[in-house]
């Protein structure tokens, strides 16, 4: 009885609720965590109070590290004991930071997202029914890659884009609105951004998101505004010396089945910017012109059975396919808002952009320069960790995806480089 009272008093001191947040390096779905305590916190007392308050079994403490090495412990907290993790993450007095555990594989670090949305789990499965709730991705996760979302803006404060230190990976790059902010009043751009690089719904969870808002004060996007946004990317991306991807789901650059020249694509891809575009939702065959001449990627939508979605445009220029039906994404009402059951090639496209970011994020050994480029080309973006657009397309066609915990170079069956079955 006395021991129980003492532990209760200790629990009150060590585990009091503090309305702040401990830095958390988060992996969605993780149940095992490394908790680093402050140097002044007595770990034995803290652990005793934690187990007593939340009825954690002794086996939940996976490792009690030597405090002379690191004042930390590893703990497993299942879905029924999430209050314990919430308490740890709120205890800024005693906890320095929390890192979710990750698997280490012979070919590098990989992360596993359990209970992932079906469309995301599909992206790391060879078979459509394999790992249906598990998404596996490389530890680099697109780090150091910039993804330009040319769209309606982005909800930059959404939790989907926050790092472990609560800083957003998303920022406003350019806006056509009078106040020059990138607030998303439509939701489309936020959805696209979260699929390319969101924490829960995205492929490349460490990539940077740069919002290019081409919807004006009248909530309309026009060709002139599109050109203005692309001009901003052309002017600023090369100076970053980082791999740069444009994911563009507002329209297909081919127009509605015409032979319209893809405006500006030769300029952007010519300086090493990777352009990934939605095929469109008219259920029509796109024009054949230009797709063999310019190194950009057009993405069609698959349904939940891996067949071509009925609304998706198609044709020889549509070389990549990804899920575009029944998609869940971030939304715009608040910092935690989500939207269910979206469909369209708009949402297949950023999934492919995310895979491209994964490849570029792992491409330090592919320090390539486009053929014929002068040695000191001022506007050439290709430097360390980047590759020319045509090389990226080859890498995507060759394939690079996570399978059974390993990042492998094998054909991508979820982004089929030929027409899917009808």
PDB file of C-alpha atoms in Angstrom, residues 297-414:
ATOM      1  CA  UNK A 297       6.073  11.672 -67.527  1.00  0.00           C
ATOM      2  CA  UNK A 298       2.323  11.349 -68.036  1.00  0.00           C
ATOM      3  CA  UNK A 299       0.386   9.293 -65.489  1.00  0.00           C
ATOM      4  CA  UNK A 300      -2.874   7.409 -65.921  1.00  0.00           C
ATOM      5  CA  UNK A 301      -5.147   6.112 -63.175  1.00  0.00           C
ATOM      6  CA  UNK A 302      -5.767   2.515 -62.116  1.00  0.00           C
ATOM      7  CA  UNK A 303      -8.842   1.378 -60.227  1.00  0.00           C
ATOM      8  CA  UNK A 304      -8.706  -0.786 -57.100  1.00  0.00           C
ATOM      9  CA  UNK A 305      -8.462  -3.934 -59.270  1.00  0.00           C
ATOM     10  CA  UNK A 306      -5.373  -2.623 -61.120  1.00  0.00           C
ATOM     11  CA  UNK A 307      -7.360  -2.101 -64.301  1.00  0.00           C
ATOM     12  CA  UNK A 308      -7.439   1.189 -66.171  1.00  0.00           C
ATOM     13  CA  UNK A 309      -9.945   3.460 -64.476  1.00  0.00           C
ATOM     14  CA  UNK A 310     -12.832   4.227 -66.814  1.00  0.00           C
ATOM     15  CA  UNK A 311     -12.303   7.973 -66.530  1.00  0.00           C
ATOM     16  CA  UNK A 312      -8.558   7.899 -67.243  1.00  0.00           C
ATOM     17  CA  UNK A 313      -7.145   9.135 -70.526  1.00  0.00           C
ATOM     18  CA  UNK A 314      -4.722   6.757 -72.209  1.00  0.00           C
ATOM     19  CA  UNK A 315      -2.473   6.328 -75.242  1.00  0.00           C
ATOM     20  CA  UNK A 316       1.206   5.818 -76.118  1.00  0.00           C
ATOM     21  CA  UNK A 317       2.241   8.883 -74.145  1.00  0.00           C
ATOM     22  CA  UNK A 318       0.731   7.522 -70.905  1.00  0.00           C
ATOM     23  CA  UNK A 319       3.655   5.362 -69.855  1.00  0.00           C
ATOM     24  CA  UNK A 320       3.044   5.149 -66.112  1.00  0.00           C
ATOM     25  CA  UNK A 321       0.012   4.158 -64.083  1.00  0.00           C
ATOM     26  CA  UNK A 322      -0.822   4.325 -60.387  1.00  0.00           C
ATOM     27  CA  UNK A 323      -3.883   4.057 -58.181  1.00  0.00           C
ATOM     28  CA  UNK A 324      -6.305   6.898 -58.797  1.00  0.00           C
ATOM     29  CA  UNK A 325      -9.493   5.594 -57.230  1.00  0.00           C
ATOM     30  CA  UNK A 326     -10.650   5.558 -53.601  1.00  0.00           C
ATOM     31  CA  UNK A 327      -7.829   7.820 -52.418  1.00  0.00           C
ATOM     32  CA  UNK A 328      -7.568   9.349 -48.921  1.00  0.00           C
ATOM     33  CA  UNK A 329      -5.630  12.592 -48.501  1.00  0.00           C
ATOM     34  CA  UNK A 330      -5.031  15.639 -46.341  1.00  0.00           C
ATOM     35  CA  UNK A 331      -7.597  18.422 -46.653  1.00  0.00           C
ATOM     36  CA  UNK A 332      -7.959  22.106 -45.831  1.00  0.00           C
ATOM     37  CA  UNK A 333     -10.471  22.767 -43.018  1.00  0.00           C
ATOM     38  CA  UNK A 334      -7.828  22.489 -40.275  1.00  0.00           C
ATOM     39  CA  UNK A 335      -4.368  21.099 -39.577  1.00  0.00           C
ATOM     40  CA  UNK A 336      -5.662  17.531 -39.192  1.00  0.00           C
ATOM     41  CA  UNK A 337      -8.390  17.477 -41.834  1.00  0.00           C
ATOM     42  CA  UNK A 338      -8.638  14.514 -44.222  1.00  0.00           C
ATOM     43  CA  UNK A 339     -10.730  13.712 -47.278  1.00  0.00           C
ATOM     44  CA  UNK A 340     -11.890  10.226 -48.244  1.00  0.00           C
ATOM     45  CA  UNK A 341     -12.643   8.475 -51.515  1.00  0.00           C
ATOM     46  CA  UNK A 342     -11.164  10.883 -54.049  1.00  0.00           C
ATOM     47  CA  UNK A 343     -10.659   9.689 -57.619  1.00  0.00           C
ATOM     48  CA  UNK A 344      -8.851  11.027 -60.669  1.00  0.00           C
ATOM     49  CA  UNK A 345      -5.545  11.004 -62.496  1.00  0.00           C
ATOM     50  CA  UNK A 346      -4.795  14.067 -60.348  1.00  0.00           C
ATOM     51  CA  UNK A 347      -4.189  11.714 -57.437  1.00  0.00           C
ATOM     52  CA  UNK A 348      -2.292   9.014 -59.332  1.00  0.00           C
ATOM     53  CA  UNK A 349       0.225  11.594 -60.545  1.00  0.00           C
ATOM     54  CA  UNK A 350       1.711  12.651 -57.173  1.00  0.00           C
ATOM     55  CA  UNK A 351       2.176   8.995 -56.223  1.00  0.00           C
ATOM     56  CA  UNK A 352       4.506   8.623 -59.202  1.00  0.00           C
ATOM     57  CA  UNK A 353       6.134  11.951 -58.298  1.00  0.00           C
ATOM     58  CA  UNK A 354       6.757  10.528 -54.836  1.00  0.00           C
ATOM     59  CA  UNK A 355       8.450   7.420 -56.258  1.00  0.00           C
ATOM     60  CA  UNK A 356      10.581   9.699 -58.432  1.00  0.00           C
ATOM     61  CA  UNK A 357      11.592  11.605 -55.280  1.00  0.00           C
ATOM     62  CA  UNK A 358      12.560   8.309 -53.606  1.00  0.00           C
ATOM     63  CA  UNK A 359      14.812   7.436 -56.535  1.00  0.00           C
ATOM     64  CA  UNK A 360      16.360  10.911 -56.699  1.00  0.00           C
ATOM     65  CA  UNK A 361      16.854  10.865 -52.915  1.00  0.00           C
ATOM     66  CA  UNK A 362      18.939   7.693 -53.270  1.00  0.00           C
ATOM     67  CA  UNK A 363      20.817   8.749 -56.396  1.00  0.00           C
ATOM     68  CA  UNK A 364      24.134  10.036 -55.007  1.00  0.00           C
ATOM     69  CA  UNK A 365      25.939   7.454 -57.132  1.00  0.00           C
ATOM     70  CA  UNK A 366      24.207   8.691 -60.275  1.00  0.00           C
ATOM     71  CA  UNK A 367      25.915  12.049 -60.641  1.00  0.00           C
ATOM     72  CA  UNK A 368      25.055  12.486 -64.283  1.00  0.00           C
ATOM     73  CA  UNK A 369      25.033  15.445 -66.627  1.00  0.00           C
ATOM     74  CA  UNK A 370      22.773  15.664 -69.698  1.00  0.00           C
ATOM     75  CA  UNK A 371      24.685  14.811 -72.899  1.00  0.00           C
ATOM     76  CA  UNK A 372      26.112  17.825 -74.669  1.00  0.00           C
ATOM     77  CA  UNK A 373      25.949  20.151 -71.658  1.00  0.00           C
ATOM     78  CA  UNK A 374      28.875  22.578 -71.387  1.00  0.00           C
ATOM     79  CA  UNK A 375      31.128  21.962 -68.359  1.00  0.00           C
ATOM     80  CA  UNK A 376      30.084  25.180 -66.633  1.00  0.00           C
ATOM     81  CA  UNK A 377      26.460  25.400 -67.733  1.00  0.00           C
ATOM     82  CA  UNK A 378      25.021  28.036 -65.401  1.00  0.00           C
ATOM     83  CA  UNK A 379      21.437  26.858 -65.699  1.00  0.00           C
ATOM     84  CA  UNK A 380      22.114  23.130 -65.454  1.00  0.00           C
ATOM     85  CA  UNK A 381      20.457  21.839 -62.313  1.00  0.00           C
ATOM     86  CA  UNK A 382      22.085  18.390 -62.537  1.00  0.00           C
ATOM     87  CA  UNK A 383      24.652  18.132 -59.739  1.00  0.00           C
ATOM     88  CA  UNK A 384      25.214  15.769 -56.832  1.00  0.00           C
ATOM     89  CA  UNK A 385      22.267  13.462 -56.252  1.00  0.00           C
ATOM     90  CA  UNK A 386      20.428  14.462 -59.421  1.00  0.00           C
ATOM     91  CA  UNK A 387      19.962  12.866 -62.806  1.00  0.00           C
ATOM     92  CA  UNK A 388      18.683  14.031 -66.187  1.00  0.00           C
ATOM     93  CA  UNK A 389      14.946  13.584 -66.811  1.00  0.00           C
ATOM     94  CA  UNK A 390      15.466  10.856 -69.403  1.00  0.00           C
ATOM     95  CA  UNK A 391      17.591   8.902 -66.926  1.00  0.00           C
ATOM     96  CA  UNK A 392      14.884   9.176 -64.280  1.00  0.00           C
ATOM     97  CA  UNK A 393      12.311   7.818 -66.733  1.00  0.00           C
ATOM     98  CA  UNK A 394      14.632   4.881 -67.419  1.00  0.00           C
ATOM     99  CA  UNK A 395      15.052   4.283 -63.693  1.00  0.00           C
ATOM    100  CA  UNK A 396      11.279   4.341 -63.203  1.00  0.00           C
ATOM    101  CA  UNK A 397      10.759   1.919 -66.065  1.00  0.00           C
ATOM    102  CA  UNK A 398      13.505  -0.325 -64.725  1.00  0.00           C
ATOM    103  CA  UNK A 399      11.899  -0.133 -61.329  1.00  0.00           C
ATOM    104  CA  UNK A 400      12.893   0.534 -57.746  1.00  0.00           C
ATOM    105  CA  UNK A 401      10.531  -0.423 -54.996  1.00  0.00           C
ATOM    106  CA  UNK A 402      10.438  -1.837 -51.489  1.00  0.00           C
ATOM    107  CA  UNK A 403       9.608  -5.514 -51.171  1.00  0.00           C
ATOM    108  CA  UNK A 404       9.688  -7.631 -47.996  1.00  0.00           C
ATOM    109  CA  UNK A 405      11.742  -4.956 -46.262  1.00  0.00           C
ATOM    110  CA  UNK A 406      14.351  -4.590 -49.000  1.00  0.00           C
ATOM    111  CA  UNK A 407      14.714  -1.798 -51.526  1.00  0.00           C
ATOM    112  CA  UNK A 408      15.047  -3.664 -54.826  1.00  0.00           C
ATOM    113  CA  UNK A 409      15.713  -2.827 -58.442  1.00  0.00           C
ATOM    114  CA  UNK A 410      13.007  -4.824 -60.180  1.00  0.00           C
ATOM    115  CA  UNK A 411      10.103  -3.968 -62.493  1.00  0.00           C
ATOM    116  CA  UNK A 412       7.449  -1.720 -61.007  1.00  0.00           C
ATOM    117  CA  UNK A 413       4.186  -3.553 -61.509  1.00  0.00           C
ATOM    118  CA  UNK A 414       2.076  -0.947 -59.774  1.00  0.00           C
TER     119      UNK A 414
END
